[in-house]
mmCIF file of C-alpha atoms in Angstrom:
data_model
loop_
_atom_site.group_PDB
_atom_site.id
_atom_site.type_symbol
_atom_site.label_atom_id
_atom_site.label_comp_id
_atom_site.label_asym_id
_atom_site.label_seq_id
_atom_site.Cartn_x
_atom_site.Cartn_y
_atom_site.Cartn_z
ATOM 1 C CA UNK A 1 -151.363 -83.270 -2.452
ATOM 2 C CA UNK A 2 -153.041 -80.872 -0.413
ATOM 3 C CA UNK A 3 -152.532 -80.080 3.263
ATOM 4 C CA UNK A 4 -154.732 -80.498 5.840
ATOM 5 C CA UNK A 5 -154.991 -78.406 8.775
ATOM 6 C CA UNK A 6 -152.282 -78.468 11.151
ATOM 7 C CA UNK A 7 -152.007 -81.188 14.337
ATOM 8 C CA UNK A 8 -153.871 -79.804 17.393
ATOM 9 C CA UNK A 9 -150.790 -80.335 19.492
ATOM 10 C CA UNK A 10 -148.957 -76.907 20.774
ATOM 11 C CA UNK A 11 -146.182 -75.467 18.797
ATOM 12 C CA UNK A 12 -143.137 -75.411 21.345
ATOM 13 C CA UNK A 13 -141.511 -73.062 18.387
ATOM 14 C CA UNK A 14 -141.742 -69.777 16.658
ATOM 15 C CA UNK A 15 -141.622 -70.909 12.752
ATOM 16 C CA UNK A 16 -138.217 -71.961 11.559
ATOM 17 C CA UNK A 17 -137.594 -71.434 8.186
ATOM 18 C CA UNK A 18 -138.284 -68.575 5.779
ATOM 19 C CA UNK A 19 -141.067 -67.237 3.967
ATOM 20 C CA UNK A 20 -141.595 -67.975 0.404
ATOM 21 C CA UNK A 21 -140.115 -64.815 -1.592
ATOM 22 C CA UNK A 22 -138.104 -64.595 -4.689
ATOM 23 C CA UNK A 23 -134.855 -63.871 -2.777
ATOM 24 C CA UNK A 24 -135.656 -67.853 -0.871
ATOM 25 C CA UNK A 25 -135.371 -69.104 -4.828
ATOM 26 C CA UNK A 26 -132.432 -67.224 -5.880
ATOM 27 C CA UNK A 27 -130.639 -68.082 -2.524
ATOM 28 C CA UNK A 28 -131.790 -71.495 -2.942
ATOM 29 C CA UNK A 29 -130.612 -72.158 -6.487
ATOM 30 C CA UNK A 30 -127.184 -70.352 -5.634
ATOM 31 C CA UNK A 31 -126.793 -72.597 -2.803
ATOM 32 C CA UNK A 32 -127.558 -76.367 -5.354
ATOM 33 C CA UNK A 33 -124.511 -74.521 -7.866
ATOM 34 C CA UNK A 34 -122.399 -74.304 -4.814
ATOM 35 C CA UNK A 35 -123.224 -77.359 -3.115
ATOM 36 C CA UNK A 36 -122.666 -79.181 -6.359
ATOM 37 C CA UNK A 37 -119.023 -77.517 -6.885
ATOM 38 C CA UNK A 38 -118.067 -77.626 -3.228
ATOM 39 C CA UNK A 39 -118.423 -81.301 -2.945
ATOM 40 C CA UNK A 40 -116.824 -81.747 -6.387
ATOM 41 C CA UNK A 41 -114.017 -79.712 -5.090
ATOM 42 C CA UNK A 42 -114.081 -81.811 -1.449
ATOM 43 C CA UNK A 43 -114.188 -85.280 -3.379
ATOM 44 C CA UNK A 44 -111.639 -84.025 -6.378
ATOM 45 C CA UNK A 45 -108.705 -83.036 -3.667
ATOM 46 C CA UNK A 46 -109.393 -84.900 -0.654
ATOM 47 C CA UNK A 47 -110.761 -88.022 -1.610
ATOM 48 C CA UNK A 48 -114.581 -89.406 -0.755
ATOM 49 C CA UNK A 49 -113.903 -91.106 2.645
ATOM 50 C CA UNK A 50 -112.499 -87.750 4.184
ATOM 51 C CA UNK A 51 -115.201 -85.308 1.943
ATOM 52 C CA UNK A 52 -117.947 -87.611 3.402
ATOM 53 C CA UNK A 53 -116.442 -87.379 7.030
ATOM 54 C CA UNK A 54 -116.320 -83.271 6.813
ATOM 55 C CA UNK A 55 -119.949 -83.359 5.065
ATOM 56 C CA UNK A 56 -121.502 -84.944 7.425
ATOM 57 C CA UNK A 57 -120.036 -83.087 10.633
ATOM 58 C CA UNK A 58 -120.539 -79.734 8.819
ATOM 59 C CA UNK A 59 -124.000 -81.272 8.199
ATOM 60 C CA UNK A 60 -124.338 -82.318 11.914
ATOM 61 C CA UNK A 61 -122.960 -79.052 13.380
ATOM 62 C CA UNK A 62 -125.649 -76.735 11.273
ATOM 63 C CA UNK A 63 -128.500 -78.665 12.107
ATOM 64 C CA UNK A 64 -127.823 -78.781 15.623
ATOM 65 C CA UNK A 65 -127.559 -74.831 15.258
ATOM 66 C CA UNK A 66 -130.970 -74.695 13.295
ATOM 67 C CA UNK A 67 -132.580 -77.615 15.661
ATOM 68 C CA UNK A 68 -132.018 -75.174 19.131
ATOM 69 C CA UNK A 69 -132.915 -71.953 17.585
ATOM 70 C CA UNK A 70 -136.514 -70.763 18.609
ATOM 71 C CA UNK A 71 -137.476 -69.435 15.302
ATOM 72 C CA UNK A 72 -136.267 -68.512 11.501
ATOM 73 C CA UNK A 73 -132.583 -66.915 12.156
ATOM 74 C CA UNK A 74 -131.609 -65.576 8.527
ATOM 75 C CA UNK A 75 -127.333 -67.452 9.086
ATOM 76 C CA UNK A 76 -128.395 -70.655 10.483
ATOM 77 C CA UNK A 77 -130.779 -71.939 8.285
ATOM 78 C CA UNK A 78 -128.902 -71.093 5.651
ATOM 79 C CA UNK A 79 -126.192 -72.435 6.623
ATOM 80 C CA UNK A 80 -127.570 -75.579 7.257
ATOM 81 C CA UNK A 81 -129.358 -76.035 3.370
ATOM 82 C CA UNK A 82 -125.790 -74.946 2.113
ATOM 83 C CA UNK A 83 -124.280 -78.370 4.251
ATOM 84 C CA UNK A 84 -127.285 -80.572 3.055
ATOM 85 C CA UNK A 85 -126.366 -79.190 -0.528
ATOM 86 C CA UNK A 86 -122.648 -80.434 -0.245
ATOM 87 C CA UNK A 87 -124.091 -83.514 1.841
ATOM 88 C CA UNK A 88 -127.050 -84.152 -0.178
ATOM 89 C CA UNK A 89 -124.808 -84.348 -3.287
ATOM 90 C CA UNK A 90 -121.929 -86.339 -2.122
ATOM 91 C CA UNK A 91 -124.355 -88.921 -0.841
ATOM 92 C CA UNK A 92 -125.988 -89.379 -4.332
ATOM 93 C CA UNK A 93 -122.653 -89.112 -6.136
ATOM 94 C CA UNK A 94 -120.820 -91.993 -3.291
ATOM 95 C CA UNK A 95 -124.501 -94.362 -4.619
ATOM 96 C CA UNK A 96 -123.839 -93.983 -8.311
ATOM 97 C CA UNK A 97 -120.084 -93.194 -8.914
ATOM 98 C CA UNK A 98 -118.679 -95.648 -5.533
ATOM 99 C CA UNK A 99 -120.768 -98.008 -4.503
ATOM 100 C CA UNK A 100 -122.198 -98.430 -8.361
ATOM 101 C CA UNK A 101 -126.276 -98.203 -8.006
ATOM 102 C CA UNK A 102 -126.691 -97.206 -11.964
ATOM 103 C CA UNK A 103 -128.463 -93.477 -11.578
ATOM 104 C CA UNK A 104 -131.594 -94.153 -13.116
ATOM 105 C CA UNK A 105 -132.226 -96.992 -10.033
ATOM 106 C CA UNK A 106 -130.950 -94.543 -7.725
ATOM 107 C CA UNK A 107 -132.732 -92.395 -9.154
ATOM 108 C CA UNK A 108 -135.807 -93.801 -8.555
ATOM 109 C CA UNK A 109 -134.619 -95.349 -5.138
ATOM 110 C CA UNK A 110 -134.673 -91.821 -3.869
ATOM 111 C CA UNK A 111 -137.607 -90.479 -5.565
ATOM 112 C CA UNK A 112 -139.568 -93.314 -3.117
ATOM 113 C CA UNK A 113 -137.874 -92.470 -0.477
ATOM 114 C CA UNK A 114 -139.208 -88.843 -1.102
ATOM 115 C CA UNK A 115 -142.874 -89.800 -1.305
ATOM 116 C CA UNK A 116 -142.147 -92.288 1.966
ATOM 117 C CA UNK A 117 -140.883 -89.218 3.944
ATOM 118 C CA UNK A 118 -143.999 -86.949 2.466
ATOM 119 C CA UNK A 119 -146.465 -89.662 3.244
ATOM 120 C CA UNK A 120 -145.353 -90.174 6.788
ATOM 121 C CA UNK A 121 -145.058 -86.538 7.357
ATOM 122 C CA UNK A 122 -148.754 -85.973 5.486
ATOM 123 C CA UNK A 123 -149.755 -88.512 8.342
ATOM 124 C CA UNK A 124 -148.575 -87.911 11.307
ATOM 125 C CA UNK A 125 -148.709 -84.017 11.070
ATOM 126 C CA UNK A 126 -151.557 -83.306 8.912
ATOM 127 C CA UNK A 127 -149.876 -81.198 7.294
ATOM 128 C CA UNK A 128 -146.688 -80.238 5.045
ATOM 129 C CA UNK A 129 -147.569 -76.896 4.826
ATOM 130 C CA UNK A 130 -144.086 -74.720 5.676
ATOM 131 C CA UNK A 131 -145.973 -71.845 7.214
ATOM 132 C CA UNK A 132 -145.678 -74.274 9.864
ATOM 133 C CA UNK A 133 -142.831 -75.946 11.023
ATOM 134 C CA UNK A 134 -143.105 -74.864 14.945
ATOM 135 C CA UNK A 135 -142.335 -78.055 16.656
ATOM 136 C CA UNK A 136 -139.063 -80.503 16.606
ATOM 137 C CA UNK A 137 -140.947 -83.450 14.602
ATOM 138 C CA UNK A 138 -141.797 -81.060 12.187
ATOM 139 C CA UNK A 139 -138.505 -79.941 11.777
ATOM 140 C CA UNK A 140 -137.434 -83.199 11.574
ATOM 141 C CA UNK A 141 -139.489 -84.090 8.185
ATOM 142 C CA UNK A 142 -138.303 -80.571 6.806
ATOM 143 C CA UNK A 143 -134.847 -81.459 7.012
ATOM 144 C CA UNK A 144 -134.986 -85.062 6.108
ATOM 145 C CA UNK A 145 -137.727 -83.714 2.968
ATOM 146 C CA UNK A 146 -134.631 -81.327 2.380
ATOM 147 C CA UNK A 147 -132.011 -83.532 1.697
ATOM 148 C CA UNK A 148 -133.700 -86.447 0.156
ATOM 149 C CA UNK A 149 -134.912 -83.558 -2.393
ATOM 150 C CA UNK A 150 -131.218 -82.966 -2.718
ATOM 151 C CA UNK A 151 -129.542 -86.466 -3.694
ATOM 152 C CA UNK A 152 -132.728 -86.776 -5.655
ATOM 153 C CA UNK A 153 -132.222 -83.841 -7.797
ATOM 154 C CA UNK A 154 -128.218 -84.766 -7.977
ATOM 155 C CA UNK A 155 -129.236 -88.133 -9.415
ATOM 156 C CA UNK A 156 -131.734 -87.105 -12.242
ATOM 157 C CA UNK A 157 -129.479 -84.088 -13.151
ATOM 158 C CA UNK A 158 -126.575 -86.179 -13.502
ATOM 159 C CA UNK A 159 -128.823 -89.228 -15.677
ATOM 160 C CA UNK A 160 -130.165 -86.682 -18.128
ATOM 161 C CA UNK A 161 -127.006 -84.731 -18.570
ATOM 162 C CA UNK A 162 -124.691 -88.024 -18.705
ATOM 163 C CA UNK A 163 -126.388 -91.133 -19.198
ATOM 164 C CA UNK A 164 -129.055 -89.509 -21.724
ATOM 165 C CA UNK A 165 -125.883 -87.304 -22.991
ATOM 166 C CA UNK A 166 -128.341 -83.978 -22.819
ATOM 167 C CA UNK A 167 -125.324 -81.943 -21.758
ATOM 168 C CA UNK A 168 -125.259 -79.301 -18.940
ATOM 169 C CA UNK A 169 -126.892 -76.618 -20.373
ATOM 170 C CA UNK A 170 -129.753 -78.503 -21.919
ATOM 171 C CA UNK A 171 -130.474 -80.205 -18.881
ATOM 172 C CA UNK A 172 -130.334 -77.186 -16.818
ATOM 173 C CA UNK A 173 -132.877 -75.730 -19.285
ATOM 174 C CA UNK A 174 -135.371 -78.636 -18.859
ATOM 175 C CA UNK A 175 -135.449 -78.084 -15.577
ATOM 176 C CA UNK A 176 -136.041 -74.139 -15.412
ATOM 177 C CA UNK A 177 -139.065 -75.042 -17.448
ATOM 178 C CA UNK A 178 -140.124 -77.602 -15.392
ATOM 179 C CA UNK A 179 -139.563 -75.378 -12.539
ATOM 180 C CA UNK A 180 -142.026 -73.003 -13.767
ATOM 181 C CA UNK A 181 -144.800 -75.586 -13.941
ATOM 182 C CA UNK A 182 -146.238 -75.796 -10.718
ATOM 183 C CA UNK A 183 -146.555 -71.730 -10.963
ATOM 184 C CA UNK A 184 -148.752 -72.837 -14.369
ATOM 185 C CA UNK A 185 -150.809 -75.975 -12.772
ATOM 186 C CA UNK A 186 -151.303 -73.788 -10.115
ATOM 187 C CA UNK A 187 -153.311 -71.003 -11.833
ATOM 188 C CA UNK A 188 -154.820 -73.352 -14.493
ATOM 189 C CA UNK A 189 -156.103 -76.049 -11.990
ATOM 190 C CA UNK A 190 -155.686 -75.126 -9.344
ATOM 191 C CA UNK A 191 -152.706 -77.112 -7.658
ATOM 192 C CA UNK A 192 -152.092 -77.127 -3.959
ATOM 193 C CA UNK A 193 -150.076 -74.898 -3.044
ATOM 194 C CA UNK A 194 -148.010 -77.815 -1.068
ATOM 195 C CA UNK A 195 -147.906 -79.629 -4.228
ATOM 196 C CA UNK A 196 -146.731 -76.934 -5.822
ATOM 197 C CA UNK A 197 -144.198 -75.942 -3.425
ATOM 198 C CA UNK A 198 -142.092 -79.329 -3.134
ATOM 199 C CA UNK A 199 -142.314 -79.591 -6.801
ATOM 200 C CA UNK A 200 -140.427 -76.314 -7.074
ATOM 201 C CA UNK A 201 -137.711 -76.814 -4.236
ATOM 202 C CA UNK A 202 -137.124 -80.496 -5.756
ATOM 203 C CA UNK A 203 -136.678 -78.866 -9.458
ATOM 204 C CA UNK A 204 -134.035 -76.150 -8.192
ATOM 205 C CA UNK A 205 -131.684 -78.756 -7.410
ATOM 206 C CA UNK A 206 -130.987 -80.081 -10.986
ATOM 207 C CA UNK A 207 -131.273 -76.122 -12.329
ATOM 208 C CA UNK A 208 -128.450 -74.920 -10.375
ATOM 209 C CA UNK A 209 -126.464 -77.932 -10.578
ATOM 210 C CA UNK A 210 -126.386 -77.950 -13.883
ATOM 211 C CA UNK A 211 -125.170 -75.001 -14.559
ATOM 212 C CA UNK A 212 -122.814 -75.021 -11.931
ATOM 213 C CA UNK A 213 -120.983 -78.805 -13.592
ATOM 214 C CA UNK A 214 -120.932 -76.684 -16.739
ATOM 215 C CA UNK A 215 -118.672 -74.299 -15.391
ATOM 216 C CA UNK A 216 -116.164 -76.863 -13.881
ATOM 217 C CA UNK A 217 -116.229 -80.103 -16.157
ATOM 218 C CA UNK A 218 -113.405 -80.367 -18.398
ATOM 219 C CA UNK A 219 -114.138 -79.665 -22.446
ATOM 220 C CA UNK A 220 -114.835 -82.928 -23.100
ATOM 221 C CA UNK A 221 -117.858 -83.391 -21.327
ATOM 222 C CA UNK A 222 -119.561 -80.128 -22.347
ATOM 223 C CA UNK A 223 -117.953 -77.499 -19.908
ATOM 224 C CA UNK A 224 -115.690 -74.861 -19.412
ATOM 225 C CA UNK A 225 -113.294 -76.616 -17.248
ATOM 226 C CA UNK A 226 -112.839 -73.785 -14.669
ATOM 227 C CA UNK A 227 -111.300 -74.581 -10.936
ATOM 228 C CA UNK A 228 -114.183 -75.641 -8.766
ATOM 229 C CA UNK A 229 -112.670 -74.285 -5.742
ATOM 230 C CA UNK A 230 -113.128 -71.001 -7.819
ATOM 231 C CA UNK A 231 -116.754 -71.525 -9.037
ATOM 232 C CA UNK A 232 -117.483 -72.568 -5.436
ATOM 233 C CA UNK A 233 -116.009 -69.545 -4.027
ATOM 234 C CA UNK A 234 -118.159 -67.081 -6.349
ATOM 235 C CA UNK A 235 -121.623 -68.877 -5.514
ATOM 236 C CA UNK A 236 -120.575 -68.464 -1.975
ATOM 237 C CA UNK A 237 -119.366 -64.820 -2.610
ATOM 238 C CA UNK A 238 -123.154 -64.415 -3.951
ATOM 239 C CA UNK A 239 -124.943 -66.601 -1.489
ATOM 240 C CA UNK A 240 -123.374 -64.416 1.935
ATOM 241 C CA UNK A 241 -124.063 -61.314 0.347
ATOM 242 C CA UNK A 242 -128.101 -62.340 -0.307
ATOM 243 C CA UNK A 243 -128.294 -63.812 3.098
ATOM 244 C CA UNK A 244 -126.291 -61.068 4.401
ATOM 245 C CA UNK A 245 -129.414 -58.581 2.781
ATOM 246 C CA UNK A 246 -131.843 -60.876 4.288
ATOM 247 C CA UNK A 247 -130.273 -60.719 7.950
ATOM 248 C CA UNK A 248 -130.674 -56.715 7.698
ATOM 249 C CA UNK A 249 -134.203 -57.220 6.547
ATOM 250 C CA UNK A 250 -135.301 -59.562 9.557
ATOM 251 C CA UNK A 251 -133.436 -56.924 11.598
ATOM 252 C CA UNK A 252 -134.910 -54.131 10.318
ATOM 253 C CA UNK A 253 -138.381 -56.289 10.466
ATOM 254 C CA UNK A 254 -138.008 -56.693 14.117
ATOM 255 C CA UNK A 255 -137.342 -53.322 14.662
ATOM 256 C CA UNK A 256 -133.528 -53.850 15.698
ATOM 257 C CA UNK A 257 -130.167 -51.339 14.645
ATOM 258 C CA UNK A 258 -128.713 -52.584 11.499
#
């Protein structure tokens, strides 16, 4: 999948979302555990009609944040991939566990829907290249990319690890092996970077997932049966203080007291 270069029209932004570092992965895979245990959490004690309502106006609220700001701002975009991590998973888990779509169909319903929004993107931008989401449309794809990655990765992680009966751990292992393949494909063969890149942010969802559901599901089903409200609180605990590091960095980047 490689990217062409960008449309000719004029950015009307500054880029807005981060560069590609290894604090964006660990921040990223922090934020699938807690997304995953925070809309356990919402569903377990408030039900799924009222845990879908507050998803989806947290969801709202941060990407209204991220849509007006002018460039990357460390809080709000993170902000907004920790609501499309809660949204993005309640979403898959209301398909398969409410409505009834078996996961392997959902599964794959969302894994088209992923190419679809690639495709479209790929065509009418000439690019999915990151490095340059400076206009509104482009924005738009990121997001949408964002959480379709998201229920996608909430519906394989949960076949393997239920419906193959892999268990938590073993599917969470899969997929940090599998995350490390574009990095291989990429040296060996040469993969676009592109390619390589949505590979990697689609795989992180399953890793920290996985994990996180084998903190909080009960003995039974392979886990340690701690509070999710807990688990949730410590991958937020972690996820402020990295994004709190990264806010003194832009500052310190843009030559501004810390």
């Amino acid at each position: 999948m490689q990217a062409s270069a960008p449309a000719k029209s004029a950015p009307s932004l500054l880029n807005t979302v981060p560069q590609i570092t290894a604090m964006f992965w660990l921040v990223k895979i922090l934020s699938t555990g807690a997304g995953e245990t925070g809309a356990d959490f919402l569903i377990e004690f408030l039900g799924p009609p009222i845990a879908v309502i507050l998803a989806v106006l947290g969801l709202a609220a941060t990407l209204t944040l991220q849509f007006r700001a002018r460039r990357y701002v460390v809080w709000v975009y993170w902000s907004a991939v920790m609501m499309v991590s809660v949204s993005g998973t309640i979403i898959a888990d209301v398909v398969a566990f409410v409505i009834g779509v078996p996961l392997w169909l959902s599964s794959l319903g969302f894994l088209g829907l992923l190419a679809l929004t690639l495709t479209v993107w790929r065509w009418r931008e000439g690019t999915l290249s990151i490095h340059h989401i400076d206009t509104p449309r482009r924005a738009a794809f990121y997001w949408i990319t964002v959480l379709v990655t998201f229920t996608l990765g909430t519906a394989v992680g949960d076949y393997l690890a239920v419906i193959v009966n892999l268990g938590w751990v073993p599917t969470g292992l899969v997929f940090a092996g599998l995350i490390l393949l574009p990095a291989l494909l990429r040296a060996r063969f040469g993969l676009a970077e592109v390619a390589a890149f949505w590979w990697a942010y689609t795989m992180t969802r399953p890793l920290g997932a996985s994990f996180a559901d084998w903190f909080v599901q009960p003995p039974i089903r392979g886990g340690l049966d701690i509070n999710s409200g807990f688990v949730t609180l410590v991958l937020a605990v972690c996820i402020v203080a990295c994004v709190g590091w990264l806010a003194q960095q832009q500052r310190t980047a843009a030559g501004l007291p810390t």
